[in-house]
Amino acid sequence: MYEDNNPKLENEILEGIIMKVNFLSYVNLDKTEKEDKNNKNTNFNVLTTDDNKIYLPAFTDLEELSKWGIPSNMDTITLNFDNYVEIILENENIEGLVINPFGDSYILSREWLKELKAMKEERLKVNEVRLEVNSKILLEEPKHYPTMMMEAIKECCDNLGNINKAWLLEMLTEKDKSWLLILDFEGDRNYIFSKISQAARNYLGNMYLDMLPYEDDFAKNAVVNHKTFYNKKI
């Protein structure tokens, strides 16, 4: 990013930080804390700048972590974006997150973390179709199937283990165009839709993904004469 500073590349890096990457950090744990798997009072090591601002450090790999030195009384812990945000926002003394502070560092301020957290929550919201009365809708087989997205959804369905069938259609309303995913499943709808949304997010491009349970009357009528693209393995 420093060699080729452009918005697209920075967005890709932020995407990785927020949605995908796990980071390394040092923590202080005494013998009792190490044995207590339910202990939540972890003592994280922080960095203080010359103007006395405190940041929580995160490292992309062991090489970057080793630049801080490896004290014998410290342990290594793996955390993701959500973990760091929770720690920082609960501690008013911490100004933000600094990634690879002893290398090509990247700082995310406290306010920026709040914004990114809100953006992530909005992005992962479950999209369920809410149709206005007398709205005009056209449903059809996709002219060009989003194969990569469908493979990601299939893999997610296999991992969940409680999806029986899935259909994918193109839905055109008076306002916009989107993918309509209809799922025949067992279990908690919000959890399942959230997991599917996470699996599909990187392949949506400019399209939205709307979801409906098969038990919905509209969904049942929508899939008549349409083939499933996923069937649970027996």
Coordinates of N, CA and C in Angstrom, one line a residue:
M1 N 0.8 -1.2 0.0 CA 0.0 0.0 0.0 C 0.9 1.3 0.0
Y2 N 2.0 1.2 0.8 CA 2.9 2.4 0.8 C 3.6 2.6 -0.5
E3 N 3.8 1.5 -1.3 CA 4.5 1.7 -2.6 C 3.5 2.1 -3.6
D4 N 2.2 1.8 -3.5 CA 1.2 2.2 -4.5 C 0.0 2.6 -3.8
N5 N 0.0 3.8 -3.3 CA -1.1 4.4 -2.5 C -2.3 4.7 -3.3
N6 N -3.3 3.9 -3.3 CA -4.5 4.2 -4.1 C -5.7 3.7 -3.3
P7 N -6.9 4.3 -3.4 CA -8.1 3.9 -2.6 C -8.5 2.5 -2.7
K8 N -8.4 1.9 -3.9 CA -8.8 0.5 -4.2 C -8.0 -0.4 -3.3
L9 N -6.7 -0.2 -3.3 CA -5.8 -1.1 -2.6 C -6.0 -1.0 -1.1
E10 N -6.2 0.3 -0.6 CA -6.5 0.5 0.8 C -7.8 -0.2 1.2
N11 N -8.8 -0.1 0.3 CA -10.1 -0.8 0.6 C -9.9 -2.3 0.7
E12 N -9.0 -2.9 -0.1 CA -8.8 -4.3 -0.1 C -8.1 -4.7 1.2
I13 N -7.2 -3.8 1.7 CA -6.5 -4.1 2.9 C -7.4 -4.0 4.1
L14 N -8.3 -3.0 4.1 CA -9.3 -2.9 5.2 C -10.2 -4.0 5.2
E15 N -10.6 -4.5 4.0 CA -11.4 -5.7 3.8 C -10.8 -6.9 4.5
G16 N -9.5 -7.1 4.3 CA -8.8 -8.2 5.0 C -8.8 -8.0 6.5
I17 N -8.5 -6.8 6.9 CA -8.4 -6.5 8.4 C -9.7 -6.8 9.0
I18 N -10.8 -6.3 8.5 CA -12.1 -6.3 9.1 C -12.7 -7.7 9.0
M19 N -12.6 -8.4 7.9 CA -13.4 -9.6 7.6 C -12.7 -10.9 7.7
K20 N -11.3 -10.9 7.5 CA -10.7 -12.1 7.3 C -9.5 -12.5 8.3
V21 N -8.7 -11.5 8.6 CA -7.4 -11.7 9.2 C -7.4 -11.9 10.7
N22 N -6.6 -12.8 11.1 CA -6.3 -13.0 12.6 C -4.9 -12.4 12.8
F23 N -4.7 -11.7 14.0 CA -3.5 -11.1 14.3 C -2.9 -11.7 15.6
L24 N -1.6 -11.5 15.8 CA -0.9 -12.0 17.0 C -0.7 -10.8 18.0
S25 N -0.7 -11.1 19.3 CA -0.4 -10.2 20.3 C 0.3 -10.9 21.4
Y26 N 1.0 -10.1 22.3 CA 1.5 -10.7 23.5 C 0.6 -10.4 24.7
V27 N 0.5 -11.4 25.6 CA -0.3 -11.2 26.8 C 0.5 -11.7 28.0
N28 N 0.2 -11.2 29.2 CA 0.8 -11.6 30.4 C -0.1 -12.6 31.1
L29 N 0.3 -13.8 31.3 CA -0.6 -14.8 32.0 C 0.3 -15.5 33.0
D30 N -0.2 -15.5 34.3 CA 0.5 -16.2 35.3 C 0.1 -17.7 35.2
K31 N 0.6 -18.5 36.1 CA 0.4 -19.9 36.0 C -1.1 -20.2 36.3
T32 N -1.7 -19.5 37.2 CA -3.1 -19.7 37.5 C -4.0 -19.4 36.3
E33 N -3.7 -18.2 35.7 CA -4.5 -17.8 34.5 C -4.4 -18.8 33.3
K34 N -3.2 -19.3 33.1 CA -3.0 -20.3 32.1 C -3.8 -21.5 32.2
E35 N -4.0 -21.9 33.5 CA -4.8 -23.2 33.8 C -6.3 -22.9 33.8
D36 N -6.7 -21.6 34.0 CA -8.1 -21.3 34.0 C -8.5 -20.9 32.6
K37 N -9.2 -21.9 31.9 CA -9.6 -21.6 30.5 C -10.7 -20.6 30.4
N38 N -11.4 -20.3 31.6 CA -12.5 -19.4 31.6 C -12.1 -18.0 32.0
N39 N -10.8 -17.8 32.3 CA -10.3 -16.5 32.7 C -10.5 -15.5 31.6
K40 N -11.0 -14.3 32.0 CA -11.3 -13.3 31.0 C -10.4 -12.0 31.4
N41 N -9.7 -12.0 32.4 CA -8.9 -10.9 32.9 C -7.5 -10.9 32.2
T42 N -7.5 -11.0 30.9 CA -6.2 -11.0 30.2 C -5.5 -9.7 30.3
N43 N -4.2 -9.7 30.6 CA -3.4 -8.4 30.7 C -2.7 -8.2 29.3
F44 N -3.2 -7.4 28.5 CA -2.7 -7.1 27.2 C -1.5 -6.1 27.3
N45 N -0.5 -6.3 26.5 CA 0.6 -5.4 26.4 C 0.2 -4.3 25.4
V46 N 0.5 -3.0 25.8 CA 0.2 -1.9 25.0 C 1.4 -1.1 24.7
L47 N 1.3 -0.2 23.7 CA 2.4 0.7 23.3 C 2.0 2.2 23.7
T48 N 3.0 2.9 24.2 CA 2.7 4.3 24.5 C 3.6 5.2 23.7
T49 N 3.0 6.2 23.0 CA 3.8 7.1 22.1 C 4.5 8.2 23.0
D50 N 5.3 9.0 22.3 CA 6.0 10.0 23.0 C 5.1 11.1 23.6
D51 N 3.9 11.2 23.0 CA 2.9 12.2 23.6 C 1.9 11.5 24.5
N52 N 2.4 10.3 25.0 CA 1.6 9.5 26.0 C 0.2 9.0 25.6
K53 N 0.1 8.8 24.3 CA -1.1 8.1 23.7 C -0.9 6.6 23.7
I54 N -1.9 5.8 24.1 CA -1.8 4.4 24.3 C -2.5 3.7 23.1
Y55 N -1.8 2.7 22.5 CA -2.3 2.0 21.4 C -2.2 0.5 21.7
L56 N -3.1 -0.3 21.2 CA -3.1 -1.7 21.3 C -2.4 -2.3 20.1
P57 N -1.3 -3.0 20.2 CA -0.5 -3.4 19.0 C -1.1 -4.8 18.5
A58 N -1.0 -5.0 17.2 CA -1.4 -6.3 16.6 C -0.3 -6.6 15.5
F59 N 0.0 -7.8 15.3 CA 1.1 -8.2 14.4 C 0.5 -9.3 13.4
T60 N 1.0 -9.1 12.2 CA 0.5 -10.0 11.1 C 1.1 -11.3 11.1
D61 N 2.3 -11.5 11.7 CA 3.0 -12.8 11.7 C 4.0 -12.8 12.7
L62 N 4.7 -13.9 12.9 CA 5.7 -14.1 14.0 C 6.9 -13.2 13.7
E63 N 7.2 -13.0 12.4 CA 8.4 -12.2 12.1 C 8.2 -10.8 12.6
E64 N 7.0 -10.2 12.4 CA 6.7 -8.9 12.9 C 6.6 -8.9 14.4
L65 N 6.0 -9.9 15.0 CA 5.9 -10.0 16.4 C 7.3 -10.0 17.1
S66 N 8.2 -10.7 16.5 CA 9.6 -10.8 17.1 C 10.3 -9.5 17.1
K67 N 9.9 -8.5 16.3 CA 10.6 -7.2 16.4 C 10.3 -6.5 17.7
W68 N 9.3 -6.9 18.4 CA 9.0 -6.4 19.7 C 9.8 -7.1 20.8
G69 N 10.6 -8.1 20.4 CA 11.3 -8.9 21.4 C 10.3 -10.0 21.9
I70 N 10.9 -11.1 22.5 CA 10.1 -12.2 23.0 C 10.4 -12.4 24.5
P71 N 9.8 -11.6 25.4 CA 10.1 -11.8 26.8 C 9.7 -13.2 27.3
S72 N 10.4 -13.8 28.1 CA 10.1 -15.2 28.6 C 8.8 -15.3 29.4
N73 N 8.3 -14.2 29.9 CA 7.1 -14.3 30.8 C 5.9 -14.0 30.0
M74 N 6.0 -13.9 28.7 CA 4.8 -13.5 27.9 C 4.3 -14.7 27.0
D75 N 3.0 -14.7 26.8 CA 2.4 -15.7 25.9 C 1.8 -15.0 24.7
T76 N 1.7 -15.8 23.6 CA 1.1 -15.2 22.4 C -0.3 -15.6 22.2
I77 N -1.1 -14.7 21.8 CA -2.6 -14.9 21.6 C -3.0 -14.5 20.2
T78 N -4.0 -15.1 19.6 CA -4.5 -14.8 18.3 C -5.9 -14.2 18.5
L79 N -6.0 -13.0 17.8 CA -7.3 -12.2 17.9 C -7.7 -11.7 16.5
N80 N -9.0 -11.5 16.3 CA -9.4 -10.9 15.1 C -9.9 -9.5 15.3
F81 N -10.4 -8.8 14.3 CA -10.8 -7.4 14.3 C -11.8 -7.2 15.4
D82 N -12.8 -8.1 15.5 CA -13.9 -7.9 16.5 C -13.3 -7.9 17.9
N83 N -12.4 -8.8 18.1 CA -11.8 -8.9 19.5 C -11.1 -7.6 19.9
Y84 N -10.3 -7.1 18.9 CA -9.6 -5.9 19.2 C -10.5 -4.7 19.4
V85 N -11.5 -4.6 18.6 CA -12.5 -3.5 18.8 C -13.2 -3.5 20.1
E86 N -13.5 -4.7 20.6 CA -14.2 -4.9 21.9 C -13.3 -4.4 23.0
I87 N -12.0 -4.8 22.9 CA -11.0 -4.5 24.0 C -10.8 -2.9 24.0
I88 N -10.6 -2.4 22.8 CA -10.3 -0.9 22.7 C -11.5 -0.1 23.1
L89 N -12.7 -0.4 22.7 CA -13.9 0.4 23.0 C -14.3 0.3 24.4
E90 N -13.9 -0.8 25.1 CA -14.2 -0.9 26.5 C -13.2 -0.2 27.4
N91 N -12.1 0.3 26.8 CA -11.0 0.9 27.6 C -10.8 2.3 27.0
E92 N -11.3 3.3 27.7 CA -11.2 4.7 27.2 C -9.8 5.2 27.1
N93 N -8.9 4.6 27.7 CA -7.5 5.1 27.7 C -6.7 4.7 26.4
I94 N -7.3 3.7 25.7 CA -6.6 3.3 24.4 C -7.1 4.1 23.2
E95 N -6.2 4.6 22.5 CA -6.5 5.5 21.4 C -6.9 4.8 20.1
G96 N -6.4 3.6 20.0 CA -6.7 2.8 18.8 C -5.8 1.6 18.6
L97 N -5.8 1.1 17.4 CA -5.1 -0.1 17.1 C -3.9 0.2 16.1
V98 N -2.7 -0.3 16.4 CA -1.6 -0.1 15.5 C -1.1 -1.5 15.1
I99 N -1.1 -1.7 13.7 CA -0.7 -3.0 13.2 C 0.7 -2.9 12.7
N100 N 1.5 -3.9 13.1 CA 3.0 -4.0 12.8 C 3.7 -2.7 13.2
P101 N 3.6 -2.3 14.5 CA 4.2 -1.0 14.9 C 5.7 -0.9 14.7
F102 N 6.4 -2.0 14.5 CA 7.9 -1.9 14.3 C 8.3 -2.2 12.9
G103 N 7.3 -2.2 12.0 CA 7.5 -2.4 10.6 C 6.8 -1.3 9.8
D104 N 6.1 -1.7 8.7 CA 5.3 -0.8 8.0 C 3.9 -0.7 8.7
S105 N 3.9 0.2 9.7 CA 2.8 0.3 10.6 C 1.6 0.8 10.0
Y106 N 0.4 0.5 10.5 CA -0.9 0.9 10.0 C -1.8 1.2 11.2
I107 N -2.2 2.4 11.4 CA -3.0 2.8 12.6 C -4.4 3.0 12.3
L108 N -5.3 2.4 13.1 CA -6.7 2.6 13.1 C -7.1 3.3 14.4
S109 N -7.6 4.6 14.3 CA -7.9 5.3 15.4 C -9.2 4.8 16.1
R110 N -9.4 5.2 17.3 CA -10.6 4.8 18.0 C -11.9 5.1 17.3
E111 N -12.0 6.3 16.8 CA -13.2 6.7 16.0 C -13.3 6.0 14.7
W112 N -12.2 5.7 14.1 CA -12.3 4.9 12.8 C -12.7 3.5 13.1
L113 N -12.3 2.9 14.2 CA -12.7 1.6 14.6 C -14.2 1.5 14.8
K114 N -14.7 2.6 15.4 CA -16.2 2.6 15.7 C -16.9 2.6 14.3
E115 N -16.4 3.4 13.4 CA -17.1 3.5 12.1 C -17.0 2.2 11.3
L116 N -15.8 1.5 11.4 CA -15.6 0.3 10.7 C -16.5 -0.8 11.3
K117 N -16.6 -0.8 12.6 CA -17.4 -1.8 13.3 C -18.9 -1.6 12.9
A118 N -19.4 -0.4 12.8 CA -20.7 -0.1 12.4 C -20.9 -0.6 10.9
M119 N -19.9 -0.3 10.1 CA -20.0 -0.7 8.7 C -20.1 -2.2 8.5
K120 N -19.3 -2.9 9.3 CA -19.3 -4.4 9.3 C -20.6 -4.9 9.7
E121 N -21.2 -4.4 10.8 CA -22.5 -4.8 11.3 C -23.6 -4.6 10.3
E122 N -23.5 -3.4 9.6 CA -24.5 -3.2 8.5 C -24.4 -4.1 7.4
R123 N -23.1 -4.4 7.0 CA -22.9 -5.3 5.9 C -23.3 -6.7 6.1
L124 N -23.2 -7.2 7.4 CA -23.5 -8.5 7.7 C -25.0 -8.7 8.1
K125 N -25.8 -7.6 8.1 CA -27.2 -7.8 8.4 C -27.8 -8.8 7.5
V126 N -28.8 -9.5 8.0 CA -29.5 -10.5 7.2 C -30.5 -9.8 6.4
N127 N -30.4 -10.0 5.1 CA -31.4 -9.4 4.1 C -32.5 -10.4 3.9
E128 N -33.7 -9.9 4.3 CA -34.9 -10.7 4.0 C -35.8 -9.9 3.1
V129 N -36.4 -10.5 2.2 CA -37.3 -9.8 1.3 C -38.5 -9.3 2.0
R130 N -38.7 -8.0 1.8 CA -39.9 -7.3 2.3 C -40.6 -6.6 1.1
L131 N -41.7 -7.1 0.7 CA -42.3 -6.7 -0.5 C -43.5 -5.8 -0.2
E132 N -43.6 -4.7 -0.9 CA -44.7 -3.8 -0.8 C -45.9 -4.4 -1.5
V133 N -47.1 -4.0 -1.0 CA -48.3 -4.5 -1.5 C -48.4 -4.0 -3.0
N134 N -48.8 -4.9 -3.9 CA -49.0 -4.6 -5.3 C -47.7 -4.3 -6.0
S135 N -46.6 -4.6 -5.4 CA -45.3 -4.3 -6.1 C -45.1 -5.3 -7.2
K136 N -44.5 -4.8 -8.3 CA -44.3 -5.6 -9.5 C -42.9 -6.3 -9.4
I137 N -42.9 -7.7 -9.5 CA -41.7 -8.5 -9.4 C -41.6 -9.4 -10.5
L138 N -40.4 -9.5 -11.0 CA -40.1 -10.5 -12.1 C -39.0 -11.4 -11.5
L139 N -39.3 -12.7 -11.5 CA -38.4 -13.7 -11.1 C -38.0 -14.6 -12.3
E140 N -36.7 -14.9 -12.4 CA -36.3 -15.7 -13.5 C -34.9 -16.4 -13.2
E141 N -34.7 -17.5 -14.0 CA -33.4 -18.1 -13.8 C -32.3 -17.1 -14.2
P142 N -31.1 -17.1 -13.5 CA -30.0 -16.2 -13.9 C -29.5 -16.5 -15.3
K143 N -29.3 -15.4 -16.0 CA -28.7 -15.6 -17.4 C -27.3 -16.0 -17.3
H144 N -26.6 -15.5 -16.3 CA -25.2 -15.8 -16.0 C -25.1 -16.1 -14.5
Y145 N -24.9 -17.4 -14.2 CA -24.9 -17.8 -12.8 C -23.6 -17.4 -12.2
P146 N -23.7 -16.8 -10.9 CA -22.5 -16.4 -10.1 C -21.9 -17.7 -9.5
T147 N -21.1 -18.4 -10.3 CA -20.6 -19.7 -9.9 C -19.8 -19.7 -8.7
M148 N -18.9 -18.7 -8.5 CA -18.1 -18.6 -7.3 C -18.9 -18.4 -6.1
M149 N -19.9 -17.5 -6.2 CA -20.7 -17.3 -5.0 C -21.5 -18.5 -4.7
M150 N -22.0 -19.2 -5.7 CA -22.8 -20.4 -5.5 C -22.0 -21.5 -4.8
E151 N -20.7 -21.6 -5.2 CA -19.8 -22.6 -4.6 C -19.5 -22.3 -3.1
A152 N -19.4 -21.0 -2.9 CA -19.2 -20.6 -1.5 C -20.4 -20.9 -0.6
I153 N -21.6 -20.6 -1.2 CA -22.8 -20.9 -0.5 C -23.0 -22.4 -0.3
K154 N -22.6 -23.2 -1.3 CA -22.7 -24.7 -1.1 C -21.8 -25.2 0.0
E155 N -20.6 -24.6 0.0 CA -19.7 -25.0 1.1 C -20.2 -24.7 2.5
C156 N -20.8 -23.5 2.5 CA -21.4 -23.0 3.8 C -22.5 -23.9 4.2
C157 N -23.4 -24.3 3.3 CA -24.5 -25.2 3.6 C -24.0 -26.5 4.1
D158 N -22.9 -27.1 3.5 CA -22.4 -28.3 3.9 C -21.9 -28.2 5.3
N159 N -21.2 -27.1 5.6 CA -20.6 -26.9 7.0 C -21.7 -26.7 8.0
L160 N -22.8 -26.0 7.6 CA -23.9 -25.8 8.6 C -24.6 -27.2 8.9
G161 N -24.8 -28.0 7.8 CA -25.4 -29.3 8.0 C -26.9 -29.4 8.2
N162 N -27.6 -28.2 8.2 CA -29.0 -28.2 8.4 C -29.8 -27.5 7.3
I163 N -29.1 -27.4 6.1 CA -29.8 -26.9 4.9 C -30.1 -28.0 4.0
N164 N -31.4 -28.2 3.7 CA -31.9 -29.3 2.9 C -31.7 -29.0 1.4
K165 N -32.2 -27.8 1.0 CA -32.2 -27.4 -0.4 C -32.0 -25.9 -0.5
A166 N -31.5 -25.5 -1.7 CA -31.4 -24.1 -2.0 C -31.6 -23.8 -3.4
W167 N -32.3 -22.7 -3.7 CA -32.6 -22.2 -5.0 C -32.0 -20.8 -5.2
L168 N -31.6 -20.4 -6.4 CA -31.1 -19.1 -6.6 C -31.8 -18.5 -7.9
L169 N -32.4 -17.4 -7.7 CA -33.1 -16.7 -8.8 C -32.7 -15.3 -8.9
E170 N -32.9 -14.7 -10.1 CA -32.8 -13.2 -10.2 C -34.1 -12.6 -9.9
M171 N -34.1 -11.5 -9.1 CA -35.4 -10.8 -8.8 C -35.3 -9.4 -9.2
L172 N -36.2 -9.0 -10.1 CA -36.2 -7.6 -10.6 C -37.5 -7.0 -10.1
T173 N -37.3 -5.9 -9.3 CA -38.5 -5.1 -8.8 C -38.4 -3.7 -9.5
E174 N -39.4 -2.9 -9.1 CA -39.5 -1.6 -9.7 C -38.3 -0.7 -9.3
K175 N -37.6 -1.1 -8.1 CA -36.5 -0.3 -7.6 C -35.2 -0.8 -8.0
D176 N -35.0 -2.1 -7.9 CA -33.6 -2.7 -8.1 C -33.7 -4.1 -8.6
K177 N -32.4 -4.7 -8.8 CA -32.3 -6.0 -9.2 C -31.4 -6.7 -8.1
S178 N -31.7 -8.0 -7.8 CA -30.9 -8.7 -6.8 C -31.0 -10.2 -7.0
W179 N -30.1 -10.9 -6.3 CA -30.2 -12.3 -6.2 C -31.2 -12.7 -5.2
L180 N -32.1 -13.6 -5.4 CA -33.0 -14.1 -4.4 C -32.6 -15.6 -4.1
L181 N -32.2 -15.8 -2.9 CA -31.8 -17.1 -2.4 C -32.9 -17.6 -1.5
I182 N -33.4 -18.8 -1.8 CA -34.5 -19.4 -1.1 C -33.9 -20.7 -0.4
L183 N -34.1 -20.8 0.9 CA -33.5 -21.9 1.6 C -34.5 -22.8 2.3
D184 N -34.4 -24.1 2.2 CA -35.2 -25.0 2.9 C -34.2 -25.6 4.0
F185 N -34.5 -25.2 5.3 CA -33.6 -25.5 6.3 C -34.3 -25.8 7.6
E186 N -33.5 -26.3 8.6 CA -33.9 -26.5 10.0 C -33.0 -25.7 10.9
G187 N -33.5 -25.1 11.9 CA -32.7 -24.4 12.9 C -33.0 -22.9 12.9
D188 N -32.1 -22.1 13.5 CA -32.3 -20.7 13.7 C -32.1 -19.9 12.4
R189 N -33.1 -19.2 12.0 CA -33.1 -18.5 10.7 C -32.0 -17.4 10.7
N190 N -32.0 -16.6 11.7 CA -31.0 -15.5 11.8 C -29.6 -15.9 11.7
Y191 N -29.3 -17.0 12.4 CA -27.9 -17.5 12.4 C -27.6 -18.1 11.0
I192 N -28.5 -18.8 10.4 CA -28.2 -19.4 9.1 C -28.0 -18.3 8.0
F193 N -29.0 -17.3 8.0 CA -28.9 -16.3 7.0 C -27.6 -15.5 7.2
S194 N -27.2 -15.2 8.4 CA -26.0 -14.5 8.7 C -24.8 -15.2 8.2
K195 N -24.7 -16.5 8.4 CA -23.6 -17.3 7.9 C -23.5 -17.3 6.4
I196 N -24.7 -17.5 5.7 CA -24.8 -17.5 4.3 C -24.3 -16.1 3.7
S197 N -24.8 -15.1 4.4 CA -24.4 -13.7 4.0 C -22.9 -13.5 4.1
Q198 N -22.2 -14.0 5.1 CA -20.8 -13.9 5.2 C -20.1 -14.7 4.1
A199 N -20.6 -15.9 3.8 CA -20.0 -16.7 2.8 C -20.1 -16.1 1.4
A200 N -21.2 -15.4 1.1 CA -21.4 -14.8 -0.2 C -20.9 -13.4 -0.4
R201 N -20.5 -12.7 0.6 CA -20.3 -11.3 0.6 C -19.2 -10.9 -0.4
N202 N -18.2 -11.7 -0.6 CA -17.0 -11.3 -1.4 C -17.3 -11.5 -2.9
Y203 N -18.5 -12.0 -3.3 CA -18.8 -12.3 -4.7 C -20.0 -11.6 -5.2
L204 N -20.5 -10.7 -4.4 CA -21.8 -10.0 -4.7 C -21.6 -8.9 -5.8
G205 N -20.4 -8.2 -5.8 CA -20.2 -7.1 -6.7 C -21.2 -6.0 -6.4
N206 N -21.9 -5.6 -7.4 CA -22.9 -4.5 -7.2 C -24.3 -5.0 -7.0
M207 N -24.5 -6.3 -6.8 CA -25.8 -7.0 -6.6 C -26.0 -7.1 -5.1
Y208 N -27.3 -7.2 -4.7 CA -27.7 -7.5 -3.3 C -28.1 -9.0 -3.3
L209 N -28.0 -9.5 -2.1 CA -28.5 -10.9 -1.9 C -29.6 -10.9 -0.9
D210 N -30.8 -11.2 -1.4 CA -32.0 -11.3 -0.6 C -32.3 -12.8 -0.3
M211 N -32.8 -13.1 0.9 CA -33.0 -14.4 1.3 C -34.4 -14.6 1.9
L212 N -35.0 -15.8 1.6 CA -36.3 -16.2 2.1 C -36.3 -17.6 2.5
P213 N -37.0 -18.0 3.6 CA -37.1 -19.4 3.9 C -38.1 -20.1 3.0
Y214 N -37.9 -21.3 2.7 CA -38.8 -22.0 1.8 C -40.2 -22.1 2.3
E215 N -40.4 -22.1 3.6 CA -41.7 -22.2 4.2 C -42.6 -21.0 3.9
D216 N -42.0 -19.9 3.5 CA -42.8 -18.7 3.1 C -43.6 -19.0 1.8
D217 N -44.9 -18.6 1.8 CA -45.7 -18.9 0.6 C -45.2 -18.3 -0.7
F218 N -44.7 -17.1 -0.6 CA -44.1 -16.5 -1.8 C -42.9 -17.3 -2.3
A219 N -42.1 -17.8 -1.4 CA -40.9 -18.5 -1.7 C -41.3 -19.8 -2.4
K220 N -42.3 -20.5 -1.8 CA -42.8 -21.8 -2.4 C -43.3 -21.6 -3.8
N221 N -44.0 -20.5 -4.1 CA -44.5 -20.3 -5.4 C -43.4 -19.8 -6.4
A222 N -42.4 -19.2 -5.8 CA -41.3 -18.7 -6.6 C -40.5 -19.8 -7.2
V223 N -40.3 -20.9 -6.5 CA -39.4 -22.0 -7.0 C -40.1 -23.0 -7.8
V224 N -41.4 -22.9 -8.0 CA -42.1 -23.8 -8.8 C -41.5 -23.8 -10.2
N225 N -41.2 -25.0 -10.7 CA -40.6 -25.2 -12.0 C -39.1 -24.7 -12.1
H226 N -38.5 -24.4 -11.0 CA -37.1 -24.1 -10.9 C -36.3 -25.1 -10.2
K227 N -35.1 -25.4 -10.7 CA -34.3 -26.4 -10.1 C -33.4 -25.9 -8.9
T228 N -33.2 -26.8 -8.0 CA -32.3 -26.4 -6.9 C -30.9 -26.4 -7.4
F229 N -30.0 -25.6 -6.7 CA -28.6 -25.6 -7.1 C -27.8 -26.3 -5.9
Y230 N -28.6 -26.6 -4.8 CA -27.9 -27.3 -3.7 C -28.9 -28.2 -3.1
N231 N -28.5 -29.5 -2.8 CA -29.2 -30.5 -2.1 C -28.3 -31.1 -1.1
K232 N -28.9 -31.3 0.1 CA -28.1 -31.8 1.2 C -27.6 -33.3 0.9
K233 N -26.4 -33.5 1.2 CA -25.8 -34.8 0.9 C -26.4 -35.8 2.0
I234 N -26.8 -36.9 1.6 CA -27.4 -37.9 2.5 C -26.4 -39.0 2.7

